[in-house]
Amino acid sequence: MAAPTIDALLTDLAEGGATGALRVGKEGTLFLDRGRVSYAECAVTPGVEDLLAASGRIAAGGIRGARQTAGPGGGGDLLVRRGVLSRGELQFCVLGATLDAAFFLLRPSSARPRFKDGEAHWLGSHWFFTVSGLFRECARRRARLERAWPSPALDALPVVPVRRPPGARVVLTSLQWELLVAADAQATPADLARRLGRPMYGVLLAVRELAAAGLLASPDEPADGESPDPPAGSAAPATPAGASGASGASETVALARRTPGATKAQRDRAGQANQADRPAGSTRQGAGPGALPSVTGDASDVELLIRLRDALEALR
């Protein structure tokens, strides 16, 4: 008889209102509190500890000391009492770290999940996720990665920026800039996520967007050569930096999308079609890491937005 999948086991635990830790081999752990996921940690994603240490809020030794002093489940409250971070900041860190870890844990795995009743994470419970909502969010994130760049080829390879950008100017998000600056042709996205104290999913998304813009060398492409042109239907139109009729005006290249194996002829046809369909003076807004996720009228979405607002206000 085949072992139950992690999705099926997690669903059963949620329906039973279980409290404890669901370990997925060496890949990570999902913590439940009365049937809801309260935290998740994964071997390939930074946890709250890594995020705090990278931000300079507390040293690694201070985190170890807090774990020993607080005991099981009391670490988060202790950090708040010591002024390391506010309650809202703690909730926000738990939110990000859990969504990040769950994305990589809730996928097919050869590891056999095992549940330990009553076990809690050292931080305690500070944010709750329904299992069904977590599944939906993971599916949404997978779809967004596919839209950004449909190939996972660069997900586990060293990040290697091209030496010659595909335009006079490129528009980057702050995270994309950090990745290009920190990339040393040896560090993988996972290495960079931990080094920068950034969520692994956000780093992966930024890497794929950089690849789609032609700013990263692909496995079959040298870093010192010109990047291949985007294929048909994937290029984002360039945005002029100045007036269209100005002499010597620079061209701002939005993060254009491309697919491996594109040809120049395909790009040319796509560019002509995009320019023909584009209204005069309009600009295209890409779905970068700073873009807001789609929100439905679900009560859970409304509640999430309210709690996010409270957490963001506490960060001021």
PDB file of C-alpha atoms in Angstrom, residues 86-188:
ATOM      1  CA  SER A  86       7.438  44.246  17.645  1.00  0.00           C
ATOM      2  CA  ARG A  87       4.483  41.880  17.732  1.00  0.00           C
ATOM      3  CA  GLY A  88       3.467  42.958  14.232  1.00  0.00           C
ATOM      4  CA  GLU A  89       6.990  42.422  12.915  1.00  0.00           C
ATOM      5  CA  LEU A  90       7.080  38.955  14.437  1.00  0.00           C
ATOM      6  CA  GLN A  91       3.778  38.055  12.792  1.00  0.00           C
ATOM      7  CA  PHE A  92       4.988  39.438   9.482  1.00  0.00           C
ATOM      8  CA  CYS A  93       8.219  37.388   9.684  1.00  0.00           C
ATOM      9  CA  VAL A  94       6.277  34.229  10.527  1.00  0.00           C
ATOM     10  CA  LEU A  95       3.884  34.893   7.641  1.00  0.00           C
ATOM     11  CA  GLY A  96       6.701  35.257   5.114  1.00  0.00           C
ATOM     12  CA  ALA A  97       8.830  32.384   6.389  1.00  0.00           C
ATOM     13  CA  THR A  98       5.882  29.975   6.537  1.00  0.00           C
ATOM     14  CA  LEU A  99       4.595  30.744   3.039  1.00  0.00           C
ATOM     15  CA  ASP A 100       8.151  30.456   1.738  1.00  0.00           C
ATOM     16  CA  ALA A 101       8.816  27.082   3.369  1.00  0.00           C
ATOM     17  CA  ALA A 102       5.384  25.639   2.571  1.00  0.00           C
ATOM     18  CA  PHE A 103       5.860  26.349  -1.135  1.00  0.00           C
ATOM     19  CA  PHE A 104       8.842  23.994  -1.232  1.00  0.00           C
ATOM     20  CA  LEU A 105       7.497  21.416   1.224  1.00  0.00           C
ATOM     21  CA  LEU A 106       4.065  20.970  -0.364  1.00  0.00           C
ATOM     22  CA  ARG A 107       5.233  19.299  -3.549  1.00  0.00           C
ATOM     23  CA  PRO A 108       5.908  15.686  -4.537  1.00  0.00           C
ATOM     24  CA  SER A 109       8.631  14.157  -2.388  1.00  0.00           C
ATOM     25  CA  SER A 110      10.127  10.742  -1.759  1.00  0.00           C
ATOM     26  CA  ALA A 111      10.408  11.518   1.958  1.00  0.00           C
ATOM     27  CA  ARG A 112       7.931   9.762   4.232  1.00  0.00           C
ATOM     28  CA  PRO A 113       6.118  12.346   6.386  1.00  0.00           C
ATOM     29  CA  ARG A 114       5.804  11.564  10.086  1.00  0.00           C
ATOM     30  CA  PHE A 115       3.662  13.367  12.642  1.00  0.00           C
ATOM     31  CA  LYS A 116       4.725  13.969  16.243  1.00  0.00           C
ATOM     32  CA  ASP A 117       1.797  14.914  18.433  1.00  0.00           C
ATOM     33  CA  GLY A 118       2.117  17.959  20.692  1.00  0.00           C
ATOM     34  CA  GLU A 119       5.443  19.251  19.376  1.00  0.00           C
ATOM     35  CA  ALA A 120       5.627  23.047  18.917  1.00  0.00           C
ATOM     36  CA  HIS A 121       8.087  25.367  17.210  1.00  0.00           C
ATOM     37  CA  TRP A 122      10.319  27.295  19.572  1.00  0.00           C
ATOM     38  CA  LEU A 123       8.819  30.623  18.457  1.00  0.00           C
ATOM     39  CA  GLY A 124       5.296  29.536  19.373  1.00  0.00           C
ATOM     40  CA  SER A 125       2.097  30.236  17.427  1.00  0.00           C
ATOM     41  CA  HIS A 126       1.773  33.787  16.096  1.00  0.00           C
ATOM     42  CA  TRP A 127      -0.011  33.350  12.759  1.00  0.00           C
ATOM     43  CA  PHE A 128      -2.399  30.711  11.471  1.00  0.00           C
ATOM     44  CA  PHE A 129      -3.077  29.318   8.013  1.00  0.00           C
ATOM     45  CA  THR A 130      -5.863  27.020   6.947  1.00  0.00           C
ATOM     46  CA  VAL A 131      -4.502  24.026   5.053  1.00  0.00           C
ATOM     47  CA  SER A 132      -6.777  24.672   2.083  1.00  0.00           C
ATOM     48  CA  GLY A 133      -5.676  28.310   1.957  1.00  0.00           C
ATOM     49  CA  LEU A 134      -2.036  27.248   2.044  1.00  0.00           C
ATOM     50  CA  PHE A 135      -2.618  24.883  -0.882  1.00  0.00           C
ATOM     51  CA  ARG A 136      -4.249  27.694  -2.879  1.00  0.00           C
ATOM     52  CA  GLU A 137      -1.399  30.085  -2.173  1.00  0.00           C
ATOM     53  CA  CYS A 138       1.210  27.524  -3.234  1.00  0.00           C
ATOM     54  CA  ALA A 139      -0.673  26.929  -6.488  1.00  0.00           C
ATOM     55  CA  ARG A 140      -0.860  30.677  -7.122  1.00  0.00           C
ATOM     56  CA  ARG A 141       2.879  31.023  -6.559  1.00  0.00           C
ATOM     57  CA  ARG A 142       3.684  28.139  -8.888  1.00  0.00           C
ATOM     58  CA  ALA A 143       1.579  29.742 -11.603  1.00  0.00           C
ATOM     59  CA  ARG A 144       3.335  33.065 -11.115  1.00  0.00           C
ATOM     60  CA  LEU A 145       6.744  31.431 -11.494  1.00  0.00           C
ATOM     61  CA  GLU A 146       5.588  29.805 -14.717  1.00  0.00           C
ATOM     62  CA  ARG A 147       4.364  33.122 -16.066  1.00  0.00           C
ATOM     63  CA  ALA A 148       7.659  34.812 -15.270  1.00  0.00           C
ATOM     64  CA  TRP A 149       9.850  32.140 -16.919  1.00  0.00           C
ATOM     65  CA  PRO A 150       8.533  28.668 -17.720  1.00  0.00           C
ATOM     66  CA  SER A 151      11.820  26.801 -17.256  1.00  0.00           C
ATOM     67  CA  PRO A 152      13.193  25.701 -13.840  1.00  0.00           C
ATOM     68  CA  ALA A 153      16.680  25.288 -15.344  1.00  0.00           C
ATOM     69  CA  LEU A 154      18.176  28.194 -13.370  1.00  0.00           C
ATOM     70  CA  ASP A 155      16.476  27.459 -10.037  1.00  0.00           C
ATOM     71  CA  ALA A 156      19.361  25.395  -8.631  1.00  0.00           C
ATOM     72  CA  LEU A 157      22.276  26.721 -10.714  1.00  0.00           C
ATOM     73  CA  PRO A 158      24.694  29.543  -9.826  1.00  0.00           C
ATOM     74  CA  VAL A 159      23.345  32.973 -10.725  1.00  0.00           C
ATOM     75  CA  VAL A 160      25.550  34.379 -13.504  1.00  0.00           C
ATOM     76  CA  PRO A 161      24.717  37.887 -14.793  1.00  0.00           C
ATOM     77  CA  VAL A 162      25.477  38.630 -18.437  1.00  0.00           C
ATOM     78  CA  ARG A 163      28.229  41.183 -19.006  1.00  0.00           C
ATOM     79  CA  ARG A 164      26.363  43.030 -21.724  1.00  0.00           C
ATOM     80  CA  PRO A 165      22.771  44.066 -20.900  1.00  0.00           C
ATOM     81  CA  PRO A 166      20.241  43.789 -23.731  1.00  0.00           C
ATOM     82  CA  GLY A 167      19.565  47.546 -23.777  1.00  0.00           C
ATOM     83  CA  ALA A 168      20.891  50.980 -22.862  1.00  0.00           C
ATOM     84  CA  ARG A 169      18.972  50.871 -19.583  1.00  0.00           C
ATOM     85  CA  VAL A 170      17.139  48.228 -17.618  1.00  0.00           C
ATOM     86  CA  VAL A 171      14.514  48.643 -14.900  1.00  0.00           C
ATOM     87  CA  LEU A 172      15.103  46.535 -11.805  1.00  0.00           C
ATOM     88  CA  THR A 173      13.347  45.973  -8.507  1.00  0.00           C
ATOM     89  CA  SER A 174      15.422  46.366  -5.353  1.00  0.00           C
ATOM     90  CA  LEU A 175      15.636  42.591  -4.934  1.00  0.00           C
ATOM     91  CA  GLN A 176      16.740  42.073  -8.531  1.00  0.00           C
ATOM     92  CA  TRP A 177      19.449  44.675  -7.997  1.00  0.00           C
ATOM     93  CA  GLU A 178      20.609  42.964  -4.797  1.00  0.00           C
ATOM     94  CA  LEU A 179      20.845  39.636  -6.596  1.00  0.00           C
ATOM     95  CA  LEU A 180      22.889  41.022  -9.471  1.00  0.00           C
ATOM     96  CA  VAL A 181      25.271  42.760  -7.065  1.00  0.00           C
ATOM     97  CA  ALA A 182      25.657  39.693  -4.829  1.00  0.00           C
ATOM     98  CA  ALA A 183      25.951  37.156  -7.656  1.00  0.00           C
ATOM     99  CA  ASP A 184      29.480  35.761  -7.913  1.00  0.00           C
ATOM    100  CA  ALA A 185      28.881  33.042 -10.533  1.00  0.00           C
ATOM    101  CA  GLN A 186      29.046  30.457  -7.737  1.00  0.00           C
ATOM    102  CA  ALA A 187      26.116  31.199  -5.421  1.00  0.00           C
ATOM    103  CA  THR A 188      22.805  29.532  -6.264  1.00  0.00           C
TER     104      THR A 188
END
